[in-house]
Amino acid sequence: MLSIKNLHASVEGKEILKGINLEIKAGEVHAIMGPNGSGKSTLSQVLAGNEAFEVTEGEVTLNGENLLDLETEERAREGIFLAFQYPVEIPGVSNLQFLRTAVNAMRTHRGEEEMNAAEFMKLAKEVSKQVDLDPSFLKRGVNEGFSGGEKKRNEIMQALLLQPKLAILDETDSGLDIDALKVVSDGVNALRSEDRAILMVTHYQRLLNHIVPDYVHVLAGGKIIKSGGRELALELEEKGYGWLGIKDEETADSAAN
Amino acid sequence: MKPAPTLSSAFLESAGQSLPEALLELRKQRGTALVDMPLPTRKTENWKYSSKYLKLTDDMASTLPSEGKALSGQEVPGYRIVFLNGVIQPQASELPQVDGIRVASFRDLDDQEAAELADQLDNTLDDKAVQLARLNAARFEDGLLIRLQPDAVLDQPLFVIHEVTADASGSAFPRIFVDAGRHSQATLVEEYRSSGAEPVMVNTVTEFKLADGANITNVRLTMEGENVQHIGATGVRQQRNARFESHTVGFGGPLRRHDLQVRLEGEGGECKLNGVVVTQGKQHFDNHTTIEHVAAHCNSEETYRNIAADQSHAVFNGRIHIHQDAQKSNADMNNKNLLLSNGAEIDTKPELEIYADDVKCAHGATIGQLDEISLFYLVSRGIARREANVLLTMAFINELVEQIPLETVRETAHTRLNQFFDQTFQEV
Ligand SMILES: Nc1ncnc2c1ncn2[C@@H]1O[C@H](COP(=O)(O)OP(=O)(O)OP(=O)(O)O)[C@@H](O)[C@H]1O
Ligand SMILES: [Mg+2]
């Protein structure tokens, strides 16, 4: 489904991604772990099309189609969804209006009829229940004044509404209490299906108890330096990143700069 | 040295004689006072950003004819007054018949009423500050008088349609005077429109006198065409516990100037001034507001938002003057500005003069652009870029548009805003 080859990306002239290679097939769940600042969010944002990051080398295809040629909104319509590490607050745009506009944009793209306000309200209420957000959150500004955990649940609500092909979840588990983690994990598991792939960035192995990944990758210094199965996460939890020689590599890197 | 430009004498030759004697006399006096009036220039403080947009040519000095023109405005339901080129059209109007409320054309006043009115006109505005709007008193051909007896309540809003037909160059000078008795209530909507394409000026003055406890809401929609220079002034004087609320929605033009001056002269007075201004192309809009806290224990709340696209230019100047005796004044002024292009310009200036010591006074002004990260968030959900731009721009003014108390006005505003969005945010 998603194929990343030798992806390099930089921001403000500084190279962050230094040759990422990753293959994700439909139905798979991949976890990406790695130290702070290693480029996990950058990778997520580049895939979603954030123009603040410049792709300098490499290619990314989604079901054979060149993803990097597409505008952000086109990528979304082709099925890319990014749950932001830091969801954006947009006062003055109601959550309901935002969600409905997004859902209808997707429907129009698929040649389906738009949902009217009443139909959408019904759907939105159901889905908000699924992520344990009170329907009153639909009336508020987008993420406006939401707590950290509420923002994350709002992201999952969007994923459930938009039904993407590839869901990229950037630390959607961070800042969640135990109950919320369960709610969010259930939401993600509800998304799991044969024709959908999930790429989740996390620092915690505890999420992986709820959402069992097929593969775990370690991203450090802008490269994937190790890949493995679910057991790699346990190993990381136990030993930290030191044993992978990350410190050394990073020092070498910065010395070279 | 070049002599400072003065108002051409052509602008002081008034034609129509259809007003009662006392008002003709007033008009003459006011005209005499304007002989050799200097026109604002770059050096005139309160016109420094706007004087370059002012283009008064002599062929705009004549009064636009009001006879034999097709009438519009009839689609507006409920009470309405239609001004055509500054003259009220009774056939097109629908006057309220409510006990204790007198609504009349200046032309229909008897001698005594006219004499009374002549004494009252132009007392709400600071001559020095409004400058060009003073021309109205020297040139008005008609006017709308609204007198509310104590406790009278106008049961529906009154729409005043100011239509200008610009088939030839010229000017129109509509005028409204509202005398609101104690505890009376009314909502007045002014809508400014135009047809035709010749360069014209609309020079308009609206005055409100609010007696104790009166409650007046004024909505102002400025929507004339690209050929219309609009110079408007609104003056308000409020006595004890009177409340005044104004909602301005303005779209730019070659020159748009509105002075809004509110005097809180009795304790417990309250005013709320909201404004939304949108400019595009090479348009201009300049709002100058003044709130005078003369008496103690008054509240004022002012919120203006400018949105400027393309190479347009918006100006906001908000002055709050708290007089020495106006203790326990509460004044809150907020002006936020959104630039939709690098070529657009917005000049904003809060001016606070505080002479009392026990007051609460807050003000804030910001100028910004649409937030890139918010935009990215929206389009990352599949929302079209144009739509995302519209959502974020509307988010900037929604709160103010929603506060407009009338559904029909909100709809009119939305329709015009959508045109603005269509022209500003191209489909990609
Ligand atoms: N807009 C930006 N301008 C400058 N530097 C940036 C920008 N965005 C990211 N970076 C830098 O790129 C590097 C990678 O950041 P990124 O957010 O991808 O890390 P991360 O792996 O997601 O870290 P964390 O685990 O803390 O979320 C960091 O050093 C960060 O400071
Ligand atoms: Mg991150």
XYZ file of C-alpha atoms and ligand atoms in Angstrom:
717
model
C 0.000 0.000 0.000
C 2.593 2.545 1.117
C 6.120 2.403 -0.144
C 8.795 4.812 1.090
C 12.180 4.719 -0.638
C 15.243 6.636 0.478
C 13.181 9.570 1.734
C 15.134 12.678 2.668
C 13.438 15.772 4.018
C 14.610 18.983 5.551
C 13.158 21.965 7.314
C 14.674 25.424 7.110
C 17.713 23.980 5.373
C 18.313 21.398 8.080
C 18.070 17.773 7.027
C 15.817 15.789 9.371
C 14.995 12.636 7.437
C 18.085 11.032 6.046
C 16.983 8.141 3.904
C 13.893 6.362 5.190
C 12.859 3.059 3.672
C 9.572 1.491 4.662
C 7.021 -0.829 3.086
C 3.552 -1.108 4.541
C 0.993 -3.537 3.196
C -2.766 -3.384 3.537
C -3.963 -4.903 6.782
C -0.687 -4.294 8.601
C 0.012 -2.293 11.723
C 3.460 -0.735 12.034
C 4.794 0.977 15.112
C 7.562 3.536 15.002
C 9.525 4.258 18.130
C 12.573 6.355 18.698
C 14.102 9.107 20.780
C 12.780 12.666 20.938
C 13.739 14.712 17.939
C 14.602 11.708 15.803
C 12.147 12.684 13.041
C 9.009 10.665 13.768
C 6.643 13.617 13.513
C 8.545 14.949 10.548
C 7.964 11.681 8.720
C 4.268 11.792 9.625
C 3.895 15.403 8.477
C 5.797 14.790 5.251
C 3.484 11.906 4.418
C 0.449 14.105 5.071
C 1.890 16.856 2.875
C 2.969 19.615 5.224
C 4.780 22.078 2.988
C 6.903 23.360 5.834
C 9.037 20.299 5.166
C 10.904 19.980 1.909
C 11.431 16.570 0.391
C 14.914 16.632 -1.093
C 15.287 13.051 -2.232
C 13.475 9.755 -2.481
C 9.972 8.655 -3.364
C 6.729 7.690 -1.724
C 3.934 5.829 -3.441
C 0.465 5.010 -2.229
C -0.950 2.026 -4.088
C 1.512 2.723 -6.867
C 0.630 6.415 -7.176
C 3.259 9.069 -6.510
C 2.132 10.577 -3.235
C 4.585 13.456 -3.241
C 2.951 14.954 -6.326
C -0.367 15.333 -4.560
C -1.614 18.306 -2.581
C -2.414 17.691 1.068
C -6.166 17.623 0.464
C -5.732 15.186 -2.441
C -3.693 12.874 -0.251
C -6.446 12.966 2.342
C -9.004 12.113 -0.303
C -6.821 9.237 -1.461
C -6.997 7.902 2.056
C -4.108 9.333 4.061
C -5.065 10.420 7.543
C -2.746 11.934 10.118
C -3.706 12.116 13.769
C -1.582 15.067 14.871
C 0.768 14.855 17.827
C -0.446 18.352 18.663
C -3.985 18.773 17.302
C -4.643 22.353 16.237
C -7.123 24.597 18.042
C -9.326 26.598 15.690
C -11.636 28.897 17.616
C -14.554 30.187 15.586
C -14.960 27.012 13.526
C -17.251 24.580 15.286
C -16.101 21.013 15.565
C -19.352 19.887 13.984
C -18.963 22.177 11.004
C -15.361 21.085 10.579
C -16.174 17.388 10.727
C -19.112 17.696 8.383
C -17.145 19.725 5.857
C -14.420 17.083 5.914
C -16.796 14.146 5.603
C -18.660 15.825 2.767
C -15.434 16.664 0.952
C -14.586 12.963 1.011
C -18.068 11.957 -0.071
C -18.033 14.402 -2.956
C -14.663 13.009 -3.985
C -16.125 9.508 -4.037
C -19.112 10.709 -6.030
C -21.490 10.263 -3.123
C -24.106 12.714 -2.046
C -23.291 15.141 0.747
C -24.808 14.488 4.145
C -27.248 17.083 5.364
C -26.971 18.630 8.802
C -29.440 16.253 10.449
C -27.951 13.089 8.970
C -24.492 14.154 9.912
C -25.504 15.101 13.434
C -26.803 11.590 13.973
C -23.595 10.019 12.701
C -21.376 12.413 14.651
C -23.211 11.660 17.877
C -22.719 7.940 17.416
C -19.038 8.286 16.707
C -18.465 10.709 19.550
C -19.976 8.119 21.839
C -17.569 5.559 20.444
C -14.601 7.679 21.569
C -16.345 8.669 24.784
C -16.591 12.369 23.989
C -19.763 14.093 25.107
C -21.755 15.382 22.088
C -21.350 18.878 23.532
C -17.806 18.762 22.146
C -19.324 18.940 18.674
C -20.589 22.432 19.370
C -17.290 23.797 20.603
C -14.589 25.298 18.446
C -12.267 22.736 16.861
C -10.140 21.439 19.749
C -10.729 24.771 21.474
C -9.922 24.390 25.128
C -9.971 20.591 24.823
C -7.747 18.798 27.292
C -4.823 16.831 25.891
C -6.739 13.576 26.085
C -9.890 15.082 24.591
C -7.897 16.325 21.632
C -6.539 12.841 21.032
C -10.007 11.347 21.180
C -11.179 13.993 18.738
C -8.435 12.855 16.353
C -9.607 9.269 16.569
C -13.165 10.431 16.039
C -12.034 12.032 12.784
C -10.309 8.830 11.710
C -13.482 6.876 12.396
C -15.559 9.361 10.409
C -13.174 9.585 7.472
C -12.332 5.870 7.247
C -8.852 6.321 5.763
C -6.787 3.719 3.939
C -3.654 4.630 5.850
C -4.005 6.066 9.331
C -0.854 7.658 10.720
C -1.165 8.141 14.451
C 1.473 10.437 15.877
C 1.664 9.760 19.602
C -2.084 9.449 19.871
C -1.467 7.569 23.116
C 0.519 10.343 24.805
C -1.119 12.086 27.701
C -3.979 9.625 27.983
C -5.160 8.224 31.273
C -5.720 4.482 31.535
C -9.400 4.603 30.598
C -8.802 6.957 27.696
C -6.000 4.748 26.431
C -8.481 1.907 26.324
C -11.041 4.053 24.477
C -8.498 5.234 21.942
C -7.097 1.736 21.439
C -10.575 0.357 20.903
C -11.104 3.090 18.340
C -7.906 2.195 16.543
C -8.709 -1.490 16.661
C -12.092 -0.698 15.162
C -10.203 0.841 12.258
C -8.108 -2.252 11.734
C -9.136 -4.108 8.652
C -7.723 -6.071 5.760
C -7.751 -3.167 3.385
C -6.447 -0.570 5.796
C -2.982 0.049 7.196
C -1.947 1.791 10.397
C 1.323 3.501 11.155
C 1.596 4.538 14.750
C 4.267 6.559 16.428
C 4.627 5.871 20.103
C 7.052 6.057 22.977
C 5.255 3.468 25.045
C 5.087 -0.227 24.791
C 1.844 -0.140 26.826
C -0.097 0.995 23.732
C 1.206 -2.032 21.935
C -0.474 -4.254 24.509
C -3.774 -2.891 23.272
C -2.969 -2.553 19.600
C -0.663 -5.357 18.683
C 1.621 -4.309 15.826
C 2.929 -6.532 13.090
C 6.203 -4.628 12.914
C 8.163 -2.302 15.129
C 10.746 0.123 13.759
C 13.249 2.283 15.528
C 13.783 5.714 14.008
C 16.914 7.538 15.118
C 18.813 10.415 13.591
C 16.447 10.478 10.640
C 16.900 6.817 9.698
C 15.257 3.539 10.558
C 18.066 1.779 12.332
C 16.279 -1.353 13.403
C 13.115 -3.215 12.548
C 11.600 -6.219 14.138
C 8.431 -7.791 15.441
C 6.404 -6.931 18.491
C 9.162 -8.239 20.787
C 11.444 -5.373 19.723
C 9.209 -2.976 21.655
C 9.594 -5.040 24.797
C 13.317 -5.108 24.353
C 13.414 -1.330 23.947
C 11.302 -0.880 27.041
C 13.725 -2.954 29.010
C 17.017 -1.647 27.660
C 16.276 1.841 26.315
C 17.867 2.991 23.078
C 21.482 2.947 24.237
C 22.192 -0.643 23.214
C 21.373 0.249 19.604
C 24.379 2.557 19.583
C 22.229 5.616 18.915
C 24.219 7.922 21.114
C 27.387 7.131 19.227
C 25.819 7.550 15.850
C 24.259 10.867 16.765
C 27.523 12.156 18.116
C 29.269 11.067 14.958
C 26.572 12.794 12.977
C 26.768 16.100 14.744
C 30.560 15.972 14.626
C 30.315 15.567 10.876
C 28.062 18.632 10.550
C 4.028 76.874 -1.247
C 0.867 75.390 -2.713
C -2.247 76.633 -0.903
C -4.138 73.924 0.946
C -7.049 72.636 -1.126
C -10.457 73.829 -0.025
C -13.920 72.534 -0.678
C -15.014 73.737 -4.098
C -17.767 76.360 -3.875
C -19.755 74.227 -6.303
C -20.473 71.900 -3.389
C -22.145 74.719 -1.475
C -24.726 75.547 -4.075
C -27.793 73.737 -2.959
C -30.776 73.501 -5.245
C -33.886 71.942 -3.743
C -36.294 74.178 -1.837
C -38.706 71.473 -0.713
C -37.887 71.716 2.972
C -39.716 73.751 5.623
C -38.421 77.266 6.144
C -36.545 76.569 9.388
C -34.551 73.751 7.826
C -33.740 75.760 4.700
C -32.440 78.463 7.013
C -30.325 75.968 8.952
C -28.934 74.561 5.752
C -27.941 78.026 4.579
C -26.155 78.803 7.832
C -24.294 75.539 7.783
C -23.261 76.163 4.194
C -21.889 79.586 5.017
C -19.752 78.026 7.727
C -18.159 75.741 5.177
C -16.950 78.386 2.743
C -13.260 77.797 2.160
C -13.302 74.706 4.354
C -9.938 73.001 3.949
C -10.119 69.506 2.545
C -8.295 66.802 4.443
C -4.802 66.031 3.248
C -2.073 63.617 4.223
C -1.192 66.045 6.991
C -4.661 66.000 8.516
C -4.219 63.616 11.434
C -7.559 61.832 11.243
C -7.437 61.545 7.470
C -3.793 60.784 6.958
C -4.309 57.265 5.629
C -7.431 58.114 3.675
C -7.106 61.544 2.089
C -5.494 60.068 -1.018
C -8.700 58.161 -1.747
C -10.872 61.266 -1.662
C -11.643 62.548 -5.155
C -14.282 65.237 -5.147
C -14.582 66.613 -8.666
C -16.903 69.505 -9.465
C -19.240 67.327 -11.474
C -19.987 65.472 -8.247
C -21.239 68.696 -6.692
C -24.723 68.503 -8.157
C -27.503 66.745 -6.307
C -28.455 63.472 -7.925
C -32.029 63.615 -9.238
C -34.537 61.592 -7.283
C -37.507 61.834 -9.629
C -38.328 59.394 -12.363
C -36.110 56.637 -11.066
C -37.124 53.052 -10.606
C -37.670 52.273 -6.969
C -36.096 49.403 -5.146
C -36.200 48.151 -1.611
C -39.783 46.873 -1.737
C -38.580 43.336 -1.217
C -37.619 44.264 2.325
C -40.419 43.028 4.559
C -41.897 44.998 7.412
C -41.345 48.661 8.181
C -39.161 50.388 5.645
C -38.204 53.791 4.414
C -36.656 54.112 0.987
C -34.344 57.015 0.342
C -33.559 57.511 -3.311
C -30.584 59.774 -3.832
C -31.205 61.332 -0.460
C -34.939 61.842 -0.776
C -37.580 59.701 0.892
C -39.919 57.863 -1.497
C -43.268 57.518 0.282
C -44.704 55.151 -2.379
C -41.915 52.673 -1.754
C -41.964 53.029 1.999
C -43.969 51.247 4.630
C -44.230 53.435 7.693
C -44.911 52.016 11.118
C -48.240 52.997 12.629
C -47.458 52.616 16.291
C -48.786 54.656 19.187
C -46.250 57.107 20.461
C -43.987 56.853 17.448
C -43.735 59.578 14.865
C -41.934 58.714 11.660
C -41.883 61.489 9.083
C -40.031 63.014 6.198
C -38.386 66.351 6.994
C -40.380 67.701 4.064
C -43.667 66.958 5.779
C -42.971 68.749 9.054
C -45.046 71.755 10.050
C -43.302 74.998 10.958
C -43.136 74.304 14.648
C -41.800 70.785 14.306
C -39.287 71.966 11.747
C -38.102 74.745 14.033
C -37.707 72.303 16.907
C -35.759 69.935 14.733
C -33.512 72.678 13.378
C -32.423 73.327 16.956
C -31.608 69.686 17.523
C -29.813 68.732 14.338
C -26.061 68.330 14.312
C -25.709 68.421 18.081
C -24.388 64.924 18.411
C -21.294 65.273 16.281
C -17.973 66.903 16.886
C -17.623 69.225 13.903
C -13.865 69.248 14.010
C -13.637 65.501 13.933
C -16.170 64.688 11.259
C -15.087 67.346 8.773
C -16.550 66.269 5.453
C -19.761 64.911 6.910
C -20.581 68.494 7.871
C -21.366 69.017 4.242
C -24.526 67.026 4.789
C -26.112 69.778 6.882
C -25.427 72.260 4.097
C -26.909 70.076 1.403
C -29.615 67.717 2.667
C -32.757 67.658 0.537
C -34.802 65.537 2.879
C -34.415 63.529 6.041
C -36.067 60.994 8.242
C -37.332 62.059 11.609
C -38.144 59.420 14.192
C -39.544 60.518 17.513
C -40.264 57.913 20.128
C -42.458 59.042 22.998
C -41.525 57.812 26.478
C -42.010 54.049 26.805
C -42.839 53.662 23.117
C -41.608 50.426 21.636
C -41.180 49.885 17.930
C -42.433 46.334 17.581
C -40.366 45.486 14.506
C -37.106 46.805 13.150
C -37.307 49.710 10.774
C -35.255 49.254 7.600
C -33.924 52.332 5.926
C -32.776 51.627 2.391
C -30.402 54.246 1.079
C -30.303 53.758 -2.653
C -28.140 55.836 -4.950
C -28.584 55.755 -8.713
C -25.315 56.750 -10.284
C -26.380 57.234 -13.898
C -24.636 60.581 -13.840
C -22.078 62.131 -11.552
C -23.411 63.831 -8.456
C -24.030 63.416 -4.751
C -26.726 62.384 -2.315
C -27.159 63.636 1.236
C -29.530 61.433 3.200
C -30.042 62.192 6.848
C -31.723 60.548 9.840
C -32.565 61.969 13.205
C -33.797 59.729 15.994
C -35.123 61.239 19.184
C -35.688 58.373 21.605
C -37.748 59.296 24.664
C -37.341 57.783 28.097
C -37.392 54.000 28.095
C -38.336 53.819 24.453
C -36.968 51.055 22.250
C -36.268 50.648 18.567
C -34.057 48.918 16.060
C -33.009 50.814 12.976
C -31.270 49.123 10.061
C -29.525 51.272 7.485
C -28.622 49.649 4.234
C -26.564 51.537 1.697
C -26.712 50.374 -1.915
C -26.192 51.761 -5.365
C -26.795 51.204 -9.039
C -25.128 52.815 -12.032
C -21.442 53.351 -12.618
C -20.678 57.077 -12.639
C -18.553 58.493 -9.834
C -20.786 59.718 -7.029
C -20.605 60.621 -3.354
C -22.956 59.564 -0.617
C -22.674 61.914 2.298
C -24.832 60.707 5.133
C -25.472 61.638 8.744
C -27.441 59.680 11.320
C -28.074 61.017 14.789
C -29.460 59.406 17.895
C -30.548 61.145 21.062
C -31.292 58.680 23.812
C -33.178 59.904 26.874
C -32.954 58.046 30.196
C -33.347 54.315 29.805
C -33.829 54.387 26.035
C -32.615 51.332 24.183
C -31.598 51.639 20.542
C -29.984 49.189 18.161
C -28.522 50.415 14.907
C -27.363 48.117 12.136
C -25.406 49.601 9.274
C -24.681 47.751 6.053
C -22.414 49.614 3.671
C -22.544 47.929 0.295
C -22.418 50.506 -2.468
C -20.573 49.938 -5.721
C -17.047 50.628 -6.852
C -17.985 54.096 -8.097
C -19.379 55.387 -4.810
C -17.403 57.408 -2.316
C -19.143 57.048 1.008
C -18.707 59.582 3.760
C -20.841 58.859 6.762
C -21.124 59.976 10.331
C -23.199 58.648 13.184
C -23.578 60.670 16.355
C -25.028 59.305 19.574
C -25.798 61.011 22.873
C -26.974 58.907 25.758
C -28.537 59.936 29.017
C -28.870 57.900 32.218
C -29.097 54.134 31.815
C -29.553 54.430 28.094
C -28.234 51.626 25.952
C -26.975 51.856 22.397
C -25.848 48.972 20.287
C -24.397 49.256 16.817
C -23.487 46.606 14.282
C -21.566 47.723 11.255
C -20.899 45.483 8.312
C -18.964 47.295 5.648
C -17.604 46.382 2.247
C -14.889 48.511 0.731
C -15.024 50.952 -2.146
C -12.967 53.735 -3.717
C -13.445 55.671 -0.486
C -15.349 54.560 2.593
C -15.316 56.635 5.701
C -17.479 56.240 8.750
C -17.185 58.294 11.895
C -19.061 56.934 14.877
C -19.181 59.176 17.908
C -20.850 58.150 21.120
C -21.217 60.340 24.201
C -22.168 58.664 27.455
C -23.565 61.640 29.296
C -25.634 60.038 32.033
C -24.678 57.520 34.674
C -25.343 53.877 33.935
C -25.144 54.328 30.180
C -23.927 51.496 28.053
C -22.803 51.152 24.473
C -21.693 48.209 22.414
C -20.111 48.864 19.051
C -19.387 45.970 16.708
C -17.840 46.279 13.299
C -16.859 43.962 10.482
C -15.103 45.458 7.511
C -14.022 43.630 4.392
C -11.960 45.077 1.554
C -10.522 43.652 -1.645
C -9.036 44.769 -4.959
C -7.913 48.341 -4.504
C -10.697 49.158 -2.082
C -10.531 51.295 0.999
C -12.452 51.529 4.262
C -11.789 53.824 7.192
C -13.615 53.605 10.512
C -13.043 56.286 13.075
C -14.841 55.796 16.357
C -14.941 57.913 19.473
C -16.451 57.001 22.786
C -16.730 59.807 25.297
C -17.222 58.655 28.856
C -18.544 61.913 30.241
C -20.540 60.536 33.178
C -19.543 58.018 35.818
C -20.563 54.347 35.917
C -20.846 53.787 32.182
C -19.782 50.778 30.166
C -18.507 50.706 26.633
C -17.531 47.688 24.653
C -16.138 47.921 21.163
C -15.091 45.112 18.828
C -13.980 45.773 15.265
C -12.521 43.339 12.769
C -10.965 44.252 9.444
C -10.202 41.805 6.678
C -8.122 43.150 3.802
C -7.368 41.196 0.640
C -5.395 41.982 -2.535
C -4.075 45.570 -2.505
C -6.859 46.953 -0.357
C -6.489 49.247 2.603
C -8.420 49.315 5.861
C -8.071 51.847 8.638
C -9.344 51.691 12.187
C -8.970 54.450 14.689
C -10.642 53.927 18.048
C -10.599 56.734 20.532
C -11.775 56.422 24.089
C -11.933 59.560 26.135
C -12.673 59.177 29.817
C -13.499 62.522 31.343
C -12.391 63.571 34.786
C -15.723 62.907 36.470
C -16.309 59.602 34.755
C -15.237 57.441 37.686
C -15.968 53.724 37.585
C -15.970 53.774 33.818
C -15.564 50.452 32.139
C -14.182 50.598 28.631
C -13.122 47.678 26.522
C -11.913 48.102 22.966
C -10.666 45.347 20.750
C -9.562 45.523 17.142
C -8.269 42.521 15.256
C -7.116 42.600 11.687
C -6.572 39.968 9.080
C -4.386 40.502 6.037
C -5.199 38.071 3.255
C -2.415 39.214 0.979
C 1.012 40.748 1.228
C -0.151 43.712 -0.816
C -2.943 44.645 1.575
C -2.546 47.292 4.247
C -4.245 47.815 7.572
C -3.597 50.745 9.842
C -4.968 50.556 13.336
C -4.642 52.950 16.186
C -6.233 52.875 19.612
C -6.248 56.262 21.305
C -6.907 56.409 25.012
C -7.275 59.594 26.960
C -8.036 58.912 30.578
C -8.555 61.721 33.061
C -10.352 59.817 35.824
C -8.396 57.588 38.205
C -10.855 54.874 39.094
C -11.564 53.247 35.742
C -11.166 49.945 33.990
C -9.942 50.342 30.496
C -8.696 47.570 28.253
C -7.664 47.736 24.651
C -5.978 45.478 22.193
C -5.118 45.551 18.526
C -3.558 42.814 16.450
C -2.705 42.331 12.795
C -2.158 38.841 11.458
C -2.565 36.452 8.579
C -4.389 33.164 8.268
C -2.613 30.584 10.351
C -0.687 28.125 8.148
C -0.889 25.321 10.662
C -4.653 25.653 10.992
C -4.918 25.669 7.228
C -2.818 22.519 6.993
C -4.921 20.831 9.641
C -8.107 21.544 7.691
C -6.822 20.460 4.276
C -5.269 17.342 5.799
C -8.877 16.254 6.353
C -9.645 16.502 2.656
C -11.229 19.946 2.895
C -10.568 22.004 -0.240
C -8.101 24.825 0.208
C -10.647 27.449 -0.777
C -13.127 26.071 1.740
C -10.452 25.960 4.431
C -9.600 29.600 3.749
C -13.260 30.523 3.988
C -13.715 28.611 7.246
C -10.744 30.348 8.835
C -11.713 33.777 7.553
C -15.279 33.335 8.753
C -13.915 32.147 12.090
C -12.354 35.553 12.405
C -15.675 37.409 12.131
C -18.332 34.799 12.849
C -18.856 35.872 16.407
C -19.694 39.405 15.271
C -21.890 38.381 12.355
C -23.831 36.061 14.652
C -24.470 38.922 17.051
C -26.377 40.904 14.429
C -29.864 40.672 15.832
C -31.723 40.105 12.558
C -31.742 36.983 10.456
C -32.403 38.825 7.178
C -29.443 41.116 7.746
C -27.204 38.195 8.586
C -28.278 36.570 5.334
C -27.532 39.705 3.341
C -24.124 39.883 4.984
C -23.411 36.220 4.245
C -24.384 36.622 0.594
C -22.005 39.534 0.174
C -19.281 37.750 2.109
C -19.596 34.755 -0.187
C -19.061 37.020 -3.192
C -15.993 38.331 -1.455
C -14.697 34.810 -0.853
C -15.391 33.816 -4.470
C -13.237 36.661 -5.678
C -10.547 36.338 -3.034
C -9.977 32.620 -2.776
C -9.655 31.104 -6.221
C -10.415 27.466 -6.725
C -7.198 25.453 -7.100
N 9.543 23.733 11.831
C 10.736 23.334 12.295
N 11.771 24.189 12.324
C 12.973 23.802 12.774
N 13.229 22.581 13.227
C 12.246 21.677 13.220
C 10.945 22.005 12.761
N 10.182 20.924 12.876
C 10.960 19.957 13.390
N 12.199 20.398 13.594
C 13.321 19.649 14.144
O 13.379 18.400 13.512
C 13.795 17.412 14.430
C 12.835 16.267 14.410
O 11.600 16.687 14.973
P 10.350 15.733 15.092
O 9.226 16.544 15.589
O 10.163 15.030 13.819
O 10.831 14.712 16.216
P 10.043 13.524 16.891
O 10.812 12.301 16.596
O 8.620 13.546 16.508
O 10.229 13.884 18.429
P 9.218 13.708 19.702
O 9.384 12.316 20.134
O 9.742 14.642 20.685
O 7.848 14.023 19.239
C 13.884 18.093 15.778
O 15.251 18.368 16.025
C 13.113 19.347 15.608
O 13.608 20.389 16.413
Mg 6.875 13.895 17.486
